[in-house]
mmCIF file of C-alpha atoms in Angstrom:
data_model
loop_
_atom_site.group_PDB
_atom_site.id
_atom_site.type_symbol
_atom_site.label_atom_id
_atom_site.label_comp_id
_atom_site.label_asym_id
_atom_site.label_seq_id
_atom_site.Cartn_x
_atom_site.Cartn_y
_atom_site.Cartn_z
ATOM 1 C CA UNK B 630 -79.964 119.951 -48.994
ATOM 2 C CA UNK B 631 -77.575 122.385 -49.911
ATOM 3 C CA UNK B 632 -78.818 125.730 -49.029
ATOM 4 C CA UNK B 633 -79.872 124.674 -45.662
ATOM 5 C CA UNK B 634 -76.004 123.188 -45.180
ATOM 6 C CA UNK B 635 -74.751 126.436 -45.987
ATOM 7 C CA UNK B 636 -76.838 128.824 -43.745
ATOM 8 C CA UNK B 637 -75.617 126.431 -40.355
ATOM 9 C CA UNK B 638 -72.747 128.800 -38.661
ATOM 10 C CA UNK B 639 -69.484 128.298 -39.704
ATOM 11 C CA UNK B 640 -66.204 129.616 -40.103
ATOM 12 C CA UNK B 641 -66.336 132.076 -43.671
ATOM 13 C CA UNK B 642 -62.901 133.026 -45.301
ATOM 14 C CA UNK B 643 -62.998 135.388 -48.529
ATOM 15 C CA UNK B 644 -60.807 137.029 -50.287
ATOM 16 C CA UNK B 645 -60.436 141.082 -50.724
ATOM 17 C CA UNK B 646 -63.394 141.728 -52.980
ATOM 18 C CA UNK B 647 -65.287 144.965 -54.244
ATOM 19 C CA UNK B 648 -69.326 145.177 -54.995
ATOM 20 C CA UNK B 649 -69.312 147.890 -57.898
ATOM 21 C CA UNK B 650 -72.969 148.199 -57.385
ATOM 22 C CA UNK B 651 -72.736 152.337 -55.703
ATOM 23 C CA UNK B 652 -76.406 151.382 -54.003
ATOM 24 C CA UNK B 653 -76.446 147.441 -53.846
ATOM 25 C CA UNK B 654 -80.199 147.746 -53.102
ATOM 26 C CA UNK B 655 -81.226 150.815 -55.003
ATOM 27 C CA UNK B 656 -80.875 150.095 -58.480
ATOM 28 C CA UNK B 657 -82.866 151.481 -61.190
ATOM 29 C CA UNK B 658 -86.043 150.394 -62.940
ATOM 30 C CA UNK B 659 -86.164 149.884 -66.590
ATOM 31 C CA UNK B 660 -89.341 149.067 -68.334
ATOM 32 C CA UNK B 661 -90.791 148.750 -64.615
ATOM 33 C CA UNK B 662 -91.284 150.160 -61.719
ATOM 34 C CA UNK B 663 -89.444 149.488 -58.201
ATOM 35 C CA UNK B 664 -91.639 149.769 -54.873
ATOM 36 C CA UNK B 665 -89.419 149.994 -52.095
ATOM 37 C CA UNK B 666 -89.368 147.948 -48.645
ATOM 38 C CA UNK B 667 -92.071 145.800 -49.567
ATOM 39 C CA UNK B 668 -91.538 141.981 -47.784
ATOM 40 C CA UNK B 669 -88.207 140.765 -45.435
ATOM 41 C CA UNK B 670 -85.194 140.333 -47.244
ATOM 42 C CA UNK B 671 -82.828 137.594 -46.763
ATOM 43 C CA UNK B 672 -80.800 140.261 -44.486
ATOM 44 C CA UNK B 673 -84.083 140.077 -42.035
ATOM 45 C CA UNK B 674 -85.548 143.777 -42.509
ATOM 46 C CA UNK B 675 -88.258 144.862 -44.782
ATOM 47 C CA UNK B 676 -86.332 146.414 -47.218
ATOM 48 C CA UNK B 677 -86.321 144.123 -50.313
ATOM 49 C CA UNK B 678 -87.746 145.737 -53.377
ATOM 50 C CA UNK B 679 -90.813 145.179 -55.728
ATOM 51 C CA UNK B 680 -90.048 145.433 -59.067
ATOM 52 C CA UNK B 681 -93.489 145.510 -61.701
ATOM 53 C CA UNK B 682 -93.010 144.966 -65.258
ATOM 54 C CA UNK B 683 -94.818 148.197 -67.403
ATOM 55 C CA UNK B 684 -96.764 147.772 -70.420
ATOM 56 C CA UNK B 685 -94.474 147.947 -72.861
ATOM 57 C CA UNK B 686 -92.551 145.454 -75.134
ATOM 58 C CA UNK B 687 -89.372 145.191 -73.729
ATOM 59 C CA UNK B 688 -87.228 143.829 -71.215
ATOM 60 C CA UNK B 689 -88.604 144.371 -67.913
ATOM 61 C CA UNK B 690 -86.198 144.135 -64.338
ATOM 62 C CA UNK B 691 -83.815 146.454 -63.107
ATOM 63 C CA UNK B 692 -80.287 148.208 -64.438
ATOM 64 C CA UNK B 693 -77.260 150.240 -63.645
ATOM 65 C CA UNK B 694 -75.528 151.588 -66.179
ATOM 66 C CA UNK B 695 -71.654 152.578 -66.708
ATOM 67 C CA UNK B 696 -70.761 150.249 -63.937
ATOM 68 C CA UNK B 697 -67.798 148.432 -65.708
ATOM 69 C CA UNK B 698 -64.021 150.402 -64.973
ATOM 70 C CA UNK B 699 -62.367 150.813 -68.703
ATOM 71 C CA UNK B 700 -60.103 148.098 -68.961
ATOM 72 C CA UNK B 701 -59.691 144.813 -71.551
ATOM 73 C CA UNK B 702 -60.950 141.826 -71.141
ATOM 74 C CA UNK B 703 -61.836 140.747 -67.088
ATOM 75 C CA UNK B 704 -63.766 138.130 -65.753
ATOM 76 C CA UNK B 705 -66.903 139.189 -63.422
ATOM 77 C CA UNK B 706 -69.467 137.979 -61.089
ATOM 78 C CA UNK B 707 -72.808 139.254 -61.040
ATOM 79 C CA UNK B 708 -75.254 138.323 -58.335
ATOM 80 C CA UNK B 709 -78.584 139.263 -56.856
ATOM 81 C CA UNK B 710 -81.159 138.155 -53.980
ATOM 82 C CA UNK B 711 -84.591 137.471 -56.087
ATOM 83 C CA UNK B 712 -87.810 136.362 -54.871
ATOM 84 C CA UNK B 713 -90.646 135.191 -57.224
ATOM 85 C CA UNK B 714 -93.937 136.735 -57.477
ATOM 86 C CA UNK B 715 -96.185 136.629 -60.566
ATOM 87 C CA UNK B 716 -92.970 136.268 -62.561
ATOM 88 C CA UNK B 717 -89.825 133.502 -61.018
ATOM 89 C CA UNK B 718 -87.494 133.673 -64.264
ATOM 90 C CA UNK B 719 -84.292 135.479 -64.340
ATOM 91 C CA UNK B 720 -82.204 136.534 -66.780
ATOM 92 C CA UNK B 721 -78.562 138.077 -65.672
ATOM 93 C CA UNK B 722 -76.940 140.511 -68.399
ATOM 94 C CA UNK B 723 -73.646 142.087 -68.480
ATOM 95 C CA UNK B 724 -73.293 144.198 -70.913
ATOM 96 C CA UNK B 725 -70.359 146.281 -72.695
ATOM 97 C CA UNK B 726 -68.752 147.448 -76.038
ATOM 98 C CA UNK B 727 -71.807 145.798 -78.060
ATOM 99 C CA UNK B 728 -72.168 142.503 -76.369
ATOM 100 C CA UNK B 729 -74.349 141.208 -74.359
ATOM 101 C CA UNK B 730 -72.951 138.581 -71.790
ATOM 102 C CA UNK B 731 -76.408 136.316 -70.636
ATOM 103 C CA UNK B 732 -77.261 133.712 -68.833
ATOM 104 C CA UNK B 733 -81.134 132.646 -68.261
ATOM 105 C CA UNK B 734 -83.644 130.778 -66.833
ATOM 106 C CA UNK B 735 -83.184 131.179 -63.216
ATOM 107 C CA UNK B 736 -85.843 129.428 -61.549
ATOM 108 C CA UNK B 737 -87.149 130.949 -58.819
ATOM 109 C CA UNK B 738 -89.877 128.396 -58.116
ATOM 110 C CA UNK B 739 -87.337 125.131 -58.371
ATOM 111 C CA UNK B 740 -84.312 126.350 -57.507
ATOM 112 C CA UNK B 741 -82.378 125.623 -60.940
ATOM 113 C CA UNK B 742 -80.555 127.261 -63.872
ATOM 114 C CA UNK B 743 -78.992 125.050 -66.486
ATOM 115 C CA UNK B 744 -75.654 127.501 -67.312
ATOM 116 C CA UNK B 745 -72.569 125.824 -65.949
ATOM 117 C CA UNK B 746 -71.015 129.626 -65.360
ATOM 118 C CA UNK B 747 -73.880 130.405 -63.198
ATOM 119 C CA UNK B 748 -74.928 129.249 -59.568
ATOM 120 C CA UNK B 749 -78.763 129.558 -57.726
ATOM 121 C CA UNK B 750 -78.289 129.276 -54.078
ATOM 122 C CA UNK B 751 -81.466 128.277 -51.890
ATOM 123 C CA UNK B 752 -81.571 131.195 -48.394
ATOM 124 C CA UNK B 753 -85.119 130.476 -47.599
ATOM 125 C CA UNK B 754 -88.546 131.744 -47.162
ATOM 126 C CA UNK B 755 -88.633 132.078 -51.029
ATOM 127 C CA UNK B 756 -85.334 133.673 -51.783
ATOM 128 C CA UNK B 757 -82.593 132.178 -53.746
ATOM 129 C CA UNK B 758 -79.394 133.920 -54.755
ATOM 130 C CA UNK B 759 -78.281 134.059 -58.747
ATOM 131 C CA UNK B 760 -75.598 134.379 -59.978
ATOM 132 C CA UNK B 761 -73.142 134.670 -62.788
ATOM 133 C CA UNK B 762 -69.487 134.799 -64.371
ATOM 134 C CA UNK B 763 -68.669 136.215 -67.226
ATOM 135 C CA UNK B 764 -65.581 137.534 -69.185
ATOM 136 C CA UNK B 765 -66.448 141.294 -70.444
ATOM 137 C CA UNK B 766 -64.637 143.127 -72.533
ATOM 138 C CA UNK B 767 -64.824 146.671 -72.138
ATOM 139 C CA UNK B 768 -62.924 150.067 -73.362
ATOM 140 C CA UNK B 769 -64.972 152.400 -72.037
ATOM 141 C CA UNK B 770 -67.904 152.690 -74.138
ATOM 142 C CA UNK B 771 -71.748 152.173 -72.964
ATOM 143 C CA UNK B 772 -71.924 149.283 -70.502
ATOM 144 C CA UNK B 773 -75.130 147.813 -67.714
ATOM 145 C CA UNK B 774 -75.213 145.276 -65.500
ATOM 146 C CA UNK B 775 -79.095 144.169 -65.584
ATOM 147 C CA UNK B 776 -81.126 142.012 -64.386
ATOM 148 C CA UNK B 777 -84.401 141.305 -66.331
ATOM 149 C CA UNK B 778 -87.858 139.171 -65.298
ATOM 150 C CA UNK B 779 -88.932 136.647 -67.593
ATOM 151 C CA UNK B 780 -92.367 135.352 -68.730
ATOM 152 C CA UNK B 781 -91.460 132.234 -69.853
ATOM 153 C CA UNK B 782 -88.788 129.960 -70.503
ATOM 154 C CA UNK B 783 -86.043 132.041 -72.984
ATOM 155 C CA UNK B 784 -88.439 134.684 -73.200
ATOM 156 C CA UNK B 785 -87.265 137.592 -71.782
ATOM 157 C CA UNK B 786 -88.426 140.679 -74.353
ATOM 158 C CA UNK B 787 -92.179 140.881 -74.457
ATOM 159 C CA UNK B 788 -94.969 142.848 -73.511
ATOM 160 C CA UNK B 789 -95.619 143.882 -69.978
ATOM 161 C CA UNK B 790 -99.086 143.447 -68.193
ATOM 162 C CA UNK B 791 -98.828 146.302 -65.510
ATOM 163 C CA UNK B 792 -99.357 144.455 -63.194
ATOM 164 C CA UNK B 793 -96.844 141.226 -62.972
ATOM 165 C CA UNK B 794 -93.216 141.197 -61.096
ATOM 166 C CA UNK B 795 -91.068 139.914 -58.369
ATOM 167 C CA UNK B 796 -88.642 140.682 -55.848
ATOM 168 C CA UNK B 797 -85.018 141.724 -55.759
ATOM 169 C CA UNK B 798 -82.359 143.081 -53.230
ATOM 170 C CA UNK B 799 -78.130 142.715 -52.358
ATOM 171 C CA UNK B 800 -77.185 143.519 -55.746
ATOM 172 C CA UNK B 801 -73.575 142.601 -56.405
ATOM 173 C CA UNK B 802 -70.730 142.806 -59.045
ATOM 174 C CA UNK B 803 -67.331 141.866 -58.350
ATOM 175 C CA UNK B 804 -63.844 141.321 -60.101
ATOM 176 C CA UNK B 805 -64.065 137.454 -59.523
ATOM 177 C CA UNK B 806 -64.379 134.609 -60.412
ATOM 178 C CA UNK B 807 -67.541 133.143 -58.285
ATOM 179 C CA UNK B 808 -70.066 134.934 -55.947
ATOM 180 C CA UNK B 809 -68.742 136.411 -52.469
ATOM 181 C CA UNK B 810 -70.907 136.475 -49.576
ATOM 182 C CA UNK B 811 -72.984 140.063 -50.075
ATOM 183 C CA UNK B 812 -71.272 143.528 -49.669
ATOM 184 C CA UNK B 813 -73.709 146.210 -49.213
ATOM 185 C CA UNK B 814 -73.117 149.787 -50.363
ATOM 186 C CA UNK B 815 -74.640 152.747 -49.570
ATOM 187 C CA UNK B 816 -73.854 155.339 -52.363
ATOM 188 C CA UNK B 817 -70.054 154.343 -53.371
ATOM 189 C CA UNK B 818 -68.358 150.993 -53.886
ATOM 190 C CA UNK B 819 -67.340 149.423 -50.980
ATOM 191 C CA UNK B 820 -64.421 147.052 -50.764
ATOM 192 C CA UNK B 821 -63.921 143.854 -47.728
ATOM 193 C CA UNK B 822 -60.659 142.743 -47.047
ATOM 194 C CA UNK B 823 -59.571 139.964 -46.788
ATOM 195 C CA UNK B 824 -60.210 137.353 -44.199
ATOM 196 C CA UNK B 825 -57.455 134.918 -43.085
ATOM 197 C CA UNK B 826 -57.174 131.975 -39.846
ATOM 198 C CA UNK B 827 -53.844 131.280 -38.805
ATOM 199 C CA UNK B 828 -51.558 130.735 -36.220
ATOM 200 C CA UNK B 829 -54.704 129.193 -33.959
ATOM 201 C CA UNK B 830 -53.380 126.668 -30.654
ATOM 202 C CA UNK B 831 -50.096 125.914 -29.317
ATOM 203 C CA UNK B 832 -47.666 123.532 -28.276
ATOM 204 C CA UNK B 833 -49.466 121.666 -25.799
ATOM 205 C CA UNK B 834 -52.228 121.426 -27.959
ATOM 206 C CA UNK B 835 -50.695 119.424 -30.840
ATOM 207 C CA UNK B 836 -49.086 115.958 -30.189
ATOM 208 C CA UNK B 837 -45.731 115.489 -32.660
ATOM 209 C CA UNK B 838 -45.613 111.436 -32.021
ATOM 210 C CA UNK B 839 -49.599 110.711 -33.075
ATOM 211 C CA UNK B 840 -52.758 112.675 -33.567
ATOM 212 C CA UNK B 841 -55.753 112.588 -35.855
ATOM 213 C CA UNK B 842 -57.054 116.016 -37.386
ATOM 214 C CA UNK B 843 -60.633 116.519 -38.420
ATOM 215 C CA UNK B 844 -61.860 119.330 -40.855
ATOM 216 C CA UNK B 845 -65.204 119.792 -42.303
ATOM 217 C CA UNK B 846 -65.463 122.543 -44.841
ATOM 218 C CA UNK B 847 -65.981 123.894 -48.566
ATOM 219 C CA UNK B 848 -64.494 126.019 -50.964
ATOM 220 C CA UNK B 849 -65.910 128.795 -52.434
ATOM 221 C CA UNK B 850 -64.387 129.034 -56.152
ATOM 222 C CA UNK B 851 -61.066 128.127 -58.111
ATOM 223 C CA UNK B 852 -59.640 131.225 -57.938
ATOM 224 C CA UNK B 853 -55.696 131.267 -56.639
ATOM 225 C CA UNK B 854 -55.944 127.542 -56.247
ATOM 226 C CA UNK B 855 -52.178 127.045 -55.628
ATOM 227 C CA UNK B 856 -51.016 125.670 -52.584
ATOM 228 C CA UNK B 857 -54.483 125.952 -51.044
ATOM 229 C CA UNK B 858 -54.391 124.245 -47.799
ATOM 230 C CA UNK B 859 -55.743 123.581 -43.727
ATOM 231 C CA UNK B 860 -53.286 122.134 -41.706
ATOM 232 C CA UNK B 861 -50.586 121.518 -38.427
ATOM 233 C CA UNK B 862 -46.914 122.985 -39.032
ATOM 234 C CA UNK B 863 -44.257 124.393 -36.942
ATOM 235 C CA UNK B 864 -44.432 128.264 -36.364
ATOM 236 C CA UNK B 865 -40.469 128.309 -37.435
ATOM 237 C CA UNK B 866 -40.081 125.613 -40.171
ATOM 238 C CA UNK B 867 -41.666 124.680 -43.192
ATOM 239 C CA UNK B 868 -40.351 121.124 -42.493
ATOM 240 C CA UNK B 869 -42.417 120.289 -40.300
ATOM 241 C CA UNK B 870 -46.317 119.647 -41.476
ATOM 242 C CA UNK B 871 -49.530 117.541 -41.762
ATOM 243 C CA UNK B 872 -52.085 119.310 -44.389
ATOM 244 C CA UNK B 873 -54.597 118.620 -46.157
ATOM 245 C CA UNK B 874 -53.935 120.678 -49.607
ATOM 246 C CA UNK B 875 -54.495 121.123 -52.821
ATOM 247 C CA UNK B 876 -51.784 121.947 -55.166
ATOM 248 C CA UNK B 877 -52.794 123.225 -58.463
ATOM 249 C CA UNK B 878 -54.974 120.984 -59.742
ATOM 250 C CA UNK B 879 -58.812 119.447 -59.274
ATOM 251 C CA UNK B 880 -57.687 116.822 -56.541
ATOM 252 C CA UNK B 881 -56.861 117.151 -52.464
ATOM 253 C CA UNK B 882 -54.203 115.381 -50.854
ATOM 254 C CA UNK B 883 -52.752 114.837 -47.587
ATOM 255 C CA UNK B 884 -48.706 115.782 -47.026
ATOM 256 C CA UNK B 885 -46.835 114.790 -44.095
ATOM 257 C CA UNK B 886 -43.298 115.992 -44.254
ATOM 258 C CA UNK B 887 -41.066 115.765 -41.611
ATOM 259 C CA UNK B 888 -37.126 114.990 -41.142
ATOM 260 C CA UNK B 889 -36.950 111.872 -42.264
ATOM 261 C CA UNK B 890 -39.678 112.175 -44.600
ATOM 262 C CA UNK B 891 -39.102 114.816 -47.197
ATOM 263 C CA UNK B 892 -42.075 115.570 -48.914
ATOM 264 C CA UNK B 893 -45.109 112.352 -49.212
ATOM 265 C CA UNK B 894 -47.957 113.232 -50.627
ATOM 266 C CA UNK B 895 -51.165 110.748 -50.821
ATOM 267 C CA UNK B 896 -53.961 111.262 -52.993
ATOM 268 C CA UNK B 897 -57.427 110.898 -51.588
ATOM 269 C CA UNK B 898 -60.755 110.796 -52.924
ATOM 270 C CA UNK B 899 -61.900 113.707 -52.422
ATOM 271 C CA UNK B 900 -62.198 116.917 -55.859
ATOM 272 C CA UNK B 901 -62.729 120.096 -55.819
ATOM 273 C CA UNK B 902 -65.586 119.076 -57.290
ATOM 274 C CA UNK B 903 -66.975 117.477 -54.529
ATOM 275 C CA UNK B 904 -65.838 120.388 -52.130
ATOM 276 C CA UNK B 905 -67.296 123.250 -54.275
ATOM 277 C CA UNK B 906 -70.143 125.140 -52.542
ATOM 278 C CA UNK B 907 -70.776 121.229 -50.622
ATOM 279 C CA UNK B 908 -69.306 120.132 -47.181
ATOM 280 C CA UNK B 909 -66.661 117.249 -46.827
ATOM 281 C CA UNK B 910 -65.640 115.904 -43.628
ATOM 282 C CA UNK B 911 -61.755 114.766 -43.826
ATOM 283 C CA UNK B 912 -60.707 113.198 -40.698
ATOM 284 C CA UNK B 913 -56.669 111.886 -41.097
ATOM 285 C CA UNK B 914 -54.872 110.375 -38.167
ATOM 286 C CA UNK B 915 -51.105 110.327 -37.787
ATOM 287 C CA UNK B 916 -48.248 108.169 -36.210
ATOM 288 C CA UNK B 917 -45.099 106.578 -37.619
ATOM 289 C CA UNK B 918 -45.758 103.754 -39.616
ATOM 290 C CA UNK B 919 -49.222 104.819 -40.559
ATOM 291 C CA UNK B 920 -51.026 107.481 -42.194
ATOM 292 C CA UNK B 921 -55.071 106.682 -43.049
ATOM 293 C CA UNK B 922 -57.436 108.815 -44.029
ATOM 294 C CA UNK B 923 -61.496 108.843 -44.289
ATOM 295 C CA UNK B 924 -63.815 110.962 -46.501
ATOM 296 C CA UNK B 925 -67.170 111.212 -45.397
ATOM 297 C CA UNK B 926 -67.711 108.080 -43.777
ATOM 298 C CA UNK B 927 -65.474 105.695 -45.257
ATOM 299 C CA UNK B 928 -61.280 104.925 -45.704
ATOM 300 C CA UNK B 929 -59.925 106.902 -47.877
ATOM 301 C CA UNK B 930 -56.388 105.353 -47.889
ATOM 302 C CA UNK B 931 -53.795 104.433 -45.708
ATOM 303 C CA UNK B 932 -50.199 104.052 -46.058
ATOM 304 C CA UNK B 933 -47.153 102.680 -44.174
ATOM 305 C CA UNK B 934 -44.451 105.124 -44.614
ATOM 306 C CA UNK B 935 -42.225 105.842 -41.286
ATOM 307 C CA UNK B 936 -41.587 109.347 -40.610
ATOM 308 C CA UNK B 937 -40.519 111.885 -36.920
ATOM 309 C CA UNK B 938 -41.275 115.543 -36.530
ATOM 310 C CA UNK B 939 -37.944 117.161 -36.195
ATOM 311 C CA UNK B 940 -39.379 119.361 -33.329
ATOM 312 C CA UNK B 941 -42.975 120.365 -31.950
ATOM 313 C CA UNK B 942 -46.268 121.473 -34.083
ATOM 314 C CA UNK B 943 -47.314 124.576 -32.571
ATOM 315 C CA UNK B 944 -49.723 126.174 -35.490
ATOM 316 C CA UNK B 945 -52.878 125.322 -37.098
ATOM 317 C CA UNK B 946 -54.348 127.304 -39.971
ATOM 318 C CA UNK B 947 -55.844 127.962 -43.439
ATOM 319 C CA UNK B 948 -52.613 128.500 -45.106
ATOM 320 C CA UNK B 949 -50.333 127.853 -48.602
ATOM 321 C CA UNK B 950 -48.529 124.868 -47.782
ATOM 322 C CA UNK B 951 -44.949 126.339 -48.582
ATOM 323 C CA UNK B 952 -45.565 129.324 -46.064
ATOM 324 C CA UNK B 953 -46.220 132.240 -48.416
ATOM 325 C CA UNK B 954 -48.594 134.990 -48.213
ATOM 326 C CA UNK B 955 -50.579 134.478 -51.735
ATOM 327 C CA UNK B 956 -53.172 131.368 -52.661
ATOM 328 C CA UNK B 957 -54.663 131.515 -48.945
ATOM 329 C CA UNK B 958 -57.123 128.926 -48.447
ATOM 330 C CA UNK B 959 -61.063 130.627 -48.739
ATOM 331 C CA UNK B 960 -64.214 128.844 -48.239
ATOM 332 C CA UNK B 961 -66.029 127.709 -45.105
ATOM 333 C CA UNK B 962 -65.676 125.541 -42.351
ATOM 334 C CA UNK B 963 -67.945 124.569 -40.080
ATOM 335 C CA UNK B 964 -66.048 122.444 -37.494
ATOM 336 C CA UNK B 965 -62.215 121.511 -36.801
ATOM 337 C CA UNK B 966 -60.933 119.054 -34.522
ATOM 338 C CA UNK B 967 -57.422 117.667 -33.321
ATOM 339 C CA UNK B 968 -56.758 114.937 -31.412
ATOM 340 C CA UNK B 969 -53.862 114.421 -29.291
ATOM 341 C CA UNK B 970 -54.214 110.400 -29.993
ATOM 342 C CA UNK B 971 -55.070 108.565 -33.063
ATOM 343 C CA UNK B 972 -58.899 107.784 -33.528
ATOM 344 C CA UNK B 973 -59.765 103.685 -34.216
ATOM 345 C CA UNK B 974 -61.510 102.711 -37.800
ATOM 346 C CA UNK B 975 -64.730 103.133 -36.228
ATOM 347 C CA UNK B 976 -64.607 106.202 -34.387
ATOM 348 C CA UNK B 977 -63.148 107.844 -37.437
ATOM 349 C CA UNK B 978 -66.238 106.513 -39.854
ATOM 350 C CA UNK B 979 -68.645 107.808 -37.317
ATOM 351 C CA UNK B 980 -67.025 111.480 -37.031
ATOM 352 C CA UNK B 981 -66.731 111.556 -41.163
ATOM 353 C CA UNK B 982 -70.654 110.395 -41.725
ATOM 354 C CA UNK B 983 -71.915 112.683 -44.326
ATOM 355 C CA UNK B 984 -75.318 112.122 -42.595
ATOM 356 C CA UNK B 985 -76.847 115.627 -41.915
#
């Protein structure tokens, strides 16, 4: 499944990003109260918090107040580690200048929440990580990010037992678009830079005349798609390159350009879609006269254009396509190969098998 895909080691790129959360796992009570360091978090120490609905009607969970900077209208990400107990609903709030931005019905027991916006991500023993994006508009007058327990389906206001409540730690909100891996914070925001691969091998590592290149990864959100790519060029051309990129839009292709070949770009069945929080393995072998390419397991396409490298590929990286410093490519990858040769039909199907 999914969540166990994603917790295998791989390679993880991000972007800068900042966790406004001042105490990502010290946030307040409201309508509840929070027992500290009860069970083993998903970081593997008992610090994870119990939070226990009161007796009051009202929404129950915790809250931090005055968290969003004064500005106009900006997209957000809120997400949190939860882990059900007598309750496993989840309701995500952020809240500013009157409005309340919600999604609901996180299901802590199955794994699920039906808000397109909003992602539930599987980390074991119990705990899932919520989350959600929203566009708040704020100019500086009483704001929360919150996260309330829920006793049943869209019911999220009601009155407390005392007794009833579930876990929560790694509380995050961030200037983005989708969910970065967790940023914790001790008492002030705390900003990660961010995280780039390039300019990995060297000459004798990449063959100009043939070759097959193998990359199994996934993106992480649609932010600065532009020019997103993962491919061989030449440290001092942009002339000279094999990538696998994505240019704008919803769809991946592979580029070979080279002296006598412009710019050729094939399409190949393969969406963002499809790569979005969900490994593909994109094996594409090289040589003049041919270019094929399969997606998990089967061809892709091939095509019969001639083209030469006007000098040797020396780089390999996670880079824009036209060389420039914005739009880098961030997600994960688990495994990259090149091959000095090109790989037969068969050996390429069997390296591409989506069977984990």
């Amino acid at each position: 499944g999914k969540a166990k895909e994603l917790q295998k080691p791989s390679l993880l790129l991000e972007p800068q990003s900042t966790n406004l959360f001042p105490k990502s796992n010290d946030v307040d009570p409201t309508a509840a109260t929070k027992l500290d360091n009860q069970i083993t978090s998903p970081e593997g120490l008992q610090n994870a918090a119990l939070y226990v609905e009161n007796t009051a009607t009202a929404s129950h969970g915790a809250i931090k107040s005055a968290i969003f900077p004064t500005a106009g209208a900006t997209t957000y990400t809120l997400s949190v580690f939860a882990k059900a107990k007598e309750r496993h609903l989840l309701r995500l709030n952020l809240y500013a200048d009157g409005t309340s931005n919600l999604t609901d019905n996180f299901d802590l027991i199955n794994g699920t929440v039906s808000d397109a916006n909003s992602t539930i991500e599987d980390f074991g023993n119990g705990w899932f990580r919520c989350s959600t994006t929203k566009t708040v508009t704020n100019s500086g007058g009483y704001n929360f990010a919150a996260v309330y327990m829920g006793k049943a389906i869209n019911n999220y206001y009601y009155e407390g037992d005392g007794t009833s409540g579930l876990y929560l730690f790694g509380f995050q909100l961030e200037q983005q678009s989708y969910p970065t891996s967790y940023i914790p914070t001790f008492g002030s925001t705390v900003t990660r830079n961010v995280e780039l691969c390039d300019n990995a091998g060297q000459r004798g590592v990449f063959n100009n005349q043939e070759g097959t290149m193998y990359v199994e990864f996934t993106e992480l959100g649609f932010a600065n798609p532009n020019q997103t790519s993962i491919g061989i060029s030449q440290e001092s051309s942009s002339n000279n390159r094999l990538l696998l990129f994505r240019g704008g839009g919803s769809n991946w292709s592979f580029q070979v350009r080279a002296a006598s070949v412009n710019a050729m770009s094939n399409s190949i069945n393969l969406t963002t879609t499809e790569t979005l929080n969900k490994f593909a393995k994109v094996a594409i072998r090289y040589k003049t006269g041919e270019i094929t390419a399969f997606v998990n397991g089967s061809q892709s396409f091939t095509n019969n254009s001639t083209f030469t490298f006007n000098g040797k590929l020396d780089k390999f990286g996670f880079i824009p396509y036209d060389g420039s410093t914005g739009n880098n490519f961030y997600g994960r990858v688990k495994d990259v190969k090149v091959f000095r040769r090109t790989l037969t039909d068969s050996e390429m199907a069997e390296l591409t098998n989506n069977i984990t």
